[in-house]
Tab-separated table of C-alpha atoms and ligand atoms in Angstrom:
chain	number	residue	atom	x	y	z
A	1	UNK	CA	-32.937	-34.257	-27.844
A	2	UNK	CA	-36.169	-33.527	-25.963
A	3	UNK	CA	-36.330	-29.896	-24.798
A	4	UNK	CA	-36.572	-31.058	-21.183
A	5	UNK	CA	-33.181	-32.802	-21.486
A	6	UNK	CA	-31.628	-29.608	-22.820
A	7	UNK	CA	-32.550	-27.694	-19.673
A	8	UNK	CA	-32.216	-30.642	-17.301
A	9	UNK	CA	-29.637	-33.057	-18.749
A	10	UNK	CA	-30.316	-36.516	-17.242
A	11	UNK	CA	-27.879	-37.218	-14.417
A	12	UNK	CA	-27.090	-40.417	-12.566
A	13	UNK	CA	-29.280	-40.655	-9.494
A	14	UNK	CA	-26.350	-41.730	-7.337
A	15	UNK	CA	-23.154	-40.023	-8.575
A	16	UNK	CA	-24.610	-37.172	-10.682
A	17	UNK	CA	-22.572	-38.121	-13.762
A	18	UNK	CA	-24.209	-37.129	-17.037
A	19	UNK	CA	-26.054	-40.149	-18.411
A	20	UNK	CA	-25.623	-41.498	-21.933
A	21	UNK	CA	-28.900	-41.751	-23.874
A	22	UNK	CA	-29.297	-45.476	-23.327
A	23	UNK	CA	-28.951	-45.401	-19.526
A	24	UNK	CA	-31.917	-44.880	-17.311
A	25	UNK	CA	-31.440	-42.940	-14.059
A	26	UNK	CA	-28.352	-44.835	-12.871
A	27	UNK	CA	-25.033	-44.953	-14.731
A	28	UNK	CA	-23.400	-48.295	-15.487
A	29	UNK	CA	-20.470	-47.500	-13.152
A	30	UNK	CA	-22.903	-47.220	-10.250
A	31	UNK	CA	-24.786	-50.378	-11.230
A	32	UNK	CA	-21.465	-52.224	-11.425
A	33	UNK	CA	-20.409	-50.982	-7.974
A	34	UNK	CA	-23.179	-52.998	-6.299
A	35	UNK	CA	-21.856	-56.268	-4.891
A	36	UNK	CA	-23.521	-59.247	-6.569
A	37	UNK	CA	-24.501	-62.339	-4.591
A	38	UNK	CA	-22.657	-65.594	-5.193
A	39	UNK	CA	-24.427	-68.921	-4.670
A	40	UNK	CA	-21.716	-70.222	-2.358
A	41	UNK	CA	-21.565	-67.120	-0.111
A	42	UNK	CA	-21.963	-67.637	3.619
A	43	UNK	CA	-25.064	-65.412	3.783
A	44	UNK	CA	-26.752	-67.509	1.093
A	45	UNK	CA	-25.834	-70.778	2.797
A	46	UNK	CA	-27.132	-69.613	6.201
A	47	UNK	CA	-30.428	-68.396	4.717
A	48	UNK	CA	-30.876	-71.498	2.583
A	49	UNK	CA	-30.362	-73.671	5.679
A	50	UNK	CA	-32.845	-71.580	7.679
A	51	UNK	CA	-35.469	-71.806	4.935
A	52	UNK	CA	-34.843	-75.515	4.549
A	53	UNK	CA	-35.286	-76.074	8.309
A	54	UNK	CA	-38.533	-74.109	8.249
A	55	UNK	CA	-39.656	-76.632	5.650
A	56	UNK	CA	-41.897	-74.346	3.579
A	57	UNK	CA	-39.510	-72.564	1.201
A	58	UNK	CA	-38.133	-74.759	-1.550
A	59	UNK	CA	-35.411	-72.468	-2.868
A	60	UNK	CA	-34.489	-68.805	-3.040
A	61	UNK	CA	-32.621	-66.394	-5.245
A	62	UNK	CA	-31.315	-62.876	-4.699
A	63	UNK	CA	-29.222	-60.433	-6.731
A	64	UNK	CA	-27.304	-57.936	-4.638
A	65	UNK	CA	-26.008	-57.170	-1.170
A	66	UNK	CA	-27.609	-54.340	0.673
A	67	UNK	CA	-24.753	-52.200	1.995
A	68	UNK	CA	-25.208	-49.309	4.331
A	69	UNK	CA	-24.535	-46.049	2.480
A	70	UNK	CA	-23.979	-48.005	-0.737
A	71	UNK	CA	-25.637	-47.381	-4.099
A	72	UNK	CA	-28.214	-50.090	-3.469
A	73	UNK	CA	-29.309	-48.510	-0.205
A	74	UNK	CA	-29.876	-45.236	-2.054
A	75	UNK	CA	-31.913	-47.050	-4.696
A	76	UNK	CA	-33.903	-49.111	-2.195
A	77	UNK	CA	-34.570	-46.034	-0.111
A	78	UNK	CA	-35.704	-44.020	-3.118
A	79	UNK	CA	-37.885	-46.940	-4.158
A	80	UNK	CA	-39.531	-47.092	-0.767
A	81	UNK	CA	-39.911	-43.454	0.081
A	82	UNK	CA	-39.592	-41.312	-3.029
A	83	UNK	CA	-41.563	-43.383	-5.498
A	84	UNK	CA	-38.654	-43.924	-7.863
A	85	UNK	CA	-40.387	-47.019	-9.103
A	86	UNK	CA	-38.264	-47.299	-12.227
A	87	UNK	CA	-35.496	-48.784	-10.044
A	88	UNK	CA	-37.865	-51.418	-8.707
A	89	UNK	CA	-38.670	-52.596	-12.179
A	90	UNK	CA	-35.002	-52.539	-13.183
A	91	UNK	CA	-33.973	-54.567	-10.100
A	92	UNK	CA	-36.793	-56.970	-10.906
A	93	UNK	CA	-35.471	-57.445	-14.434
A	94	UNK	CA	-32.002	-58.249	-13.075
A	95	UNK	CA	-33.582	-60.782	-10.720
A	96	UNK	CA	-35.707	-62.224	-13.534
A	97	UNK	CA	-32.609	-62.657	-15.678
A	98	UNK	CA	-30.801	-64.427	-12.835
A	99	UNK	CA	-33.785	-66.756	-12.401
A	100	UNK	CA	-33.998	-67.395	-16.137
A	101	UNK	CA	-30.307	-68.341	-16.319
A	102	UNK	CA	-30.219	-70.568	-13.216
A	103	UNK	CA	-32.934	-72.768	-14.693
A	104	UNK	CA	-34.193	-73.983	-11.285
A	105	UNK	CA	-37.480	-72.078	-11.090
A	106	UNK	CA	-39.062	-73.153	-14.353
A	107	UNK	CA	-42.286	-74.472	-12.789
A	108	UNK	CA	-43.552	-71.176	-11.274
A	109	UNK	CA	-47.284	-70.571	-11.804
A	110	UNK	CA	-47.427	-67.013	-10.475
A	111	UNK	CA	-45.489	-64.236	-8.752
A	112	UNK	CA	-46.675	-62.807	-5.409
A	113	UNK	CA	-45.182	-59.558	-4.061
A	114	UNK	CA	-44.980	-59.339	-0.247
A	115	UNK	CA	-48.049	-57.230	0.513
A	116	UNK	CA	-48.106	-54.064	2.587
A	117	UNK	CA	-50.842	-53.513	5.124
A	118	UNK	CA	-53.612	-51.509	3.433
A	119	UNK	CA	-52.964	-48.484	5.660
A	120	UNK	CA	-49.263	-48.454	4.843
A	121	UNK	CA	-50.049	-48.929	1.175
A	122	UNK	CA	-52.474	-46.029	1.231
A	123	UNK	CA	-49.890	-43.847	2.932
A	124	UNK	CA	-47.126	-44.749	0.464
A	125	UNK	CA	-49.370	-44.994	-2.568
A	126	UNK	CA	-47.776	-48.163	-3.930
A	127	UNK	CA	-45.999	-51.360	-2.938
A	128	UNK	CA	-42.314	-51.391	-3.918
A	129	UNK	CA	-42.281	-55.210	-4.179
A	130	UNK	CA	-44.959	-54.985	-6.867
A	131	UNK	CA	-42.592	-53.024	-9.109
A	132	UNK	CA	-39.851	-55.591	-8.545
A	133	UNK	CA	-42.415	-58.274	-9.447
A	134	UNK	CA	-43.279	-56.441	-12.671
A	135	UNK	CA	-39.617	-56.446	-13.649
A	136	UNK	CA	-39.438	-60.207	-13.012
A	137	UNK	CA	-42.626	-60.711	-15.039
A	138	UNK	CA	-41.061	-58.730	-17.926
A	139	UNK	CA	-38.465	-61.493	-18.175
A	140	UNK	CA	-40.324	-64.634	-17.062
A	141	UNK	CA	-43.758	-63.794	-18.488
A	142	UNK	CA	-45.691	-65.055	-15.435
A	143	UNK	CA	-48.823	-63.490	-13.917
A	144	UNK	CA	-48.585	-61.333	-10.775
A	145	UNK	CA	-51.146	-62.018	-8.035
A	146	UNK	CA	-50.834	-58.915	-5.893
A	147	UNK	CA	-53.968	-59.383	-3.796
A	148	UNK	CA	-53.997	-63.148	-3.269
A	149	UNK	CA	-52.601	-62.798	0.231
A	150	UNK	CA	-53.160	-59.905	2.606
A	151	UNK	CA	-51.348	-58.370	5.490
A	152	UNK	CA	-53.713	-58.236	8.432
A	153	UNK	CA	-51.257	-56.864	10.989
A	154	UNK	CA	-49.763	-53.418	10.465
A	155	UNK	CA	-46.426	-54.545	11.885
A	156	UNK	CA	-43.977	-52.078	13.375
A	157	UNK	CA	-40.740	-51.311	11.540
A	158	UNK	CA	-38.298	-54.207	11.906
A	159	UNK	CA	-35.136	-52.147	11.559
A	160	UNK	CA	-34.142	-52.203	15.211
A	161	UNK	CA	-35.504	-55.599	16.216
A	162	UNK	CA	-33.504	-58.739	17.002
A	163	UNK	CA	-34.064	-61.895	14.943
A	164	UNK	CA	-36.345	-63.307	17.645
A	165	UNK	CA	-38.373	-60.097	17.904
A	166	UNK	CA	-38.737	-60.001	14.115
A	167	UNK	CA	-40.156	-63.519	14.045
A	168	UNK	CA	-42.672	-62.586	16.775
A	169	UNK	CA	-43.529	-59.323	14.970
A	170	UNK	CA	-44.584	-61.037	11.748
A	171	UNK	CA	-46.270	-64.068	13.352
A	172	UNK	CA	-49.825	-64.338	12.008
A	173	UNK	CA	-49.279	-61.214	9.918
A	174	UNK	CA	-50.746	-62.680	6.724
A	175	UNK	CA	-54.035	-64.182	5.643
A	176	UNK	CA	-55.639	-65.457	2.463
A	177	UNK	CA	-59.222	-64.318	1.874
A	178	UNK	CA	-61.620	-67.264	1.493
A	179	UNK	CA	-62.475	-66.420	-2.100
A	180	UNK	CA	-58.780	-66.593	-3.048
A	181	UNK	CA	-58.275	-70.086	-1.609
A	182	UNK	CA	-59.001	-72.021	-4.841
A	183	UNK	CA	-56.273	-70.046	-6.636
A	184	UNK	CA	-53.701	-71.297	-4.105
A	185	UNK	CA	-54.310	-75.024	-4.014
A	186	UNK	CA	-51.710	-77.088	-5.896
A	187	UNK	CA	-49.949	-74.003	-7.269
A	188	UNK	CA	-46.281	-73.028	-7.331
A	189	UNK	CA	-45.432	-69.463	-6.334
A	190	UNK	CA	-42.485	-67.105	-6.357
A	191	UNK	CA	-42.719	-64.699	-3.397
A	192	UNK	CA	-40.960	-61.387	-3.980
A	193	UNK	CA	-39.466	-58.992	-1.432
A	194	UNK	CA	-37.186	-55.970	-1.815
A	195	UNK	CA	-34.653	-56.761	0.923
A	196	UNK	CA	-34.403	-59.946	3.000
A	197	UNK	CA	-32.753	-59.586	6.396
A	198	UNK	CA	-33.561	-62.562	8.647
A	199	UNK	CA	-36.176	-64.049	6.325
A	200	UNK	CA	-38.834	-64.027	9.087
A	201	UNK	CA	-41.423	-62.079	7.065
A	202	UNK	CA	-41.153	-64.204	3.965
A	203	UNK	CA	-41.212	-67.438	6.008
A	204	UNK	CA	-44.368	-66.344	7.771
A	205	UNK	CA	-45.991	-65.559	4.419
A	206	UNK	CA	-44.843	-68.839	2.877
A	207	UNK	CA	-46.283	-70.791	5.802
A	208	UNK	CA	-49.757	-69.327	5.250
A	209	UNK	CA	-49.677	-70.224	1.545
A	210	UNK	CA	-48.421	-73.716	2.273
A	211	UNK	CA	-51.163	-74.279	4.862
A	212	UNK	CA	-53.693	-73.188	2.234
A	213	UNK	CA	-52.462	-75.955	-0.075
A	214	UNK	CA	-49.765	-74.325	-2.217
A	215	UNK	CA	-47.584	-77.002	-3.792
A	216	UNK	CA	-44.219	-75.266	-3.748
A	217	UNK	CA	-42.861	-71.890	-2.662
A	218	UNK	CA	-39.825	-70.112	-4.073
A	219	UNK	CA	-38.507	-66.816	-2.783
A	220	UNK	CA	-36.817	-64.021	-4.691
A	221	UNK	CA	-35.462	-60.740	-3.329
A	222	UNK	CA	-33.682	-57.868	-5.003
A	223	UNK	CA	-31.236	-57.720	-2.117
A	224	UNK	CA	-29.945	-59.472	0.981
A	225	UNK	CA	-28.481	-58.012	4.148
A	226	UNK	CA	-24.974	-59.466	4.272
A	227	UNK	CA	-24.062	-61.468	7.368
A	228	UNK	CA	-20.871	-60.310	9.060
B	301	LIG	ZN1	-23.487	-43.075	-11.294
């Protein structure tokens, strides 16, 4: 046992239970308490229809429901604001495994995390979606293109906006630098976000890539906000 573990025995981040040696930060009971997403769920059907109507997103996959005050909210919050990046990678691995088993995303050329505006990134020090992307790449063995597309608008927080306001907020939020254009043409991408709520952000990003000549766009998120 490392000396550090003697003085500070590793505890579950969420429930404080003592962790067995093979568990990392979150106990298996807490992991298992997070509601998984089923392909036939209403939330999935509504989002799939919305993406299909938009005409730029070919398919999407997500792992868990984001519940207020649930374990996943604690993880997502810690990932965003307390730099507990290990959870991002772990969520990414779960997502990567789901993608690998579904067998529908086999033609991906590269993974693109939803970028933060450079000011927000500087303030936070990292982009949480990049860690999720690394977890996916651990499983799928695809390259991550974190700076292919940039966020030119430092959009306001979307938490209290309506669906319509969200769409307006992220309109023209993304751009591809000229020198990156050749890397987009004819390619198939998986865009990665932490939590998808209305899908407005990811649709706006997908549109820019599609206009630049991307062949196909898939979307993956660690979590979805469940529709009531
Ligand atoms: Zn626990």
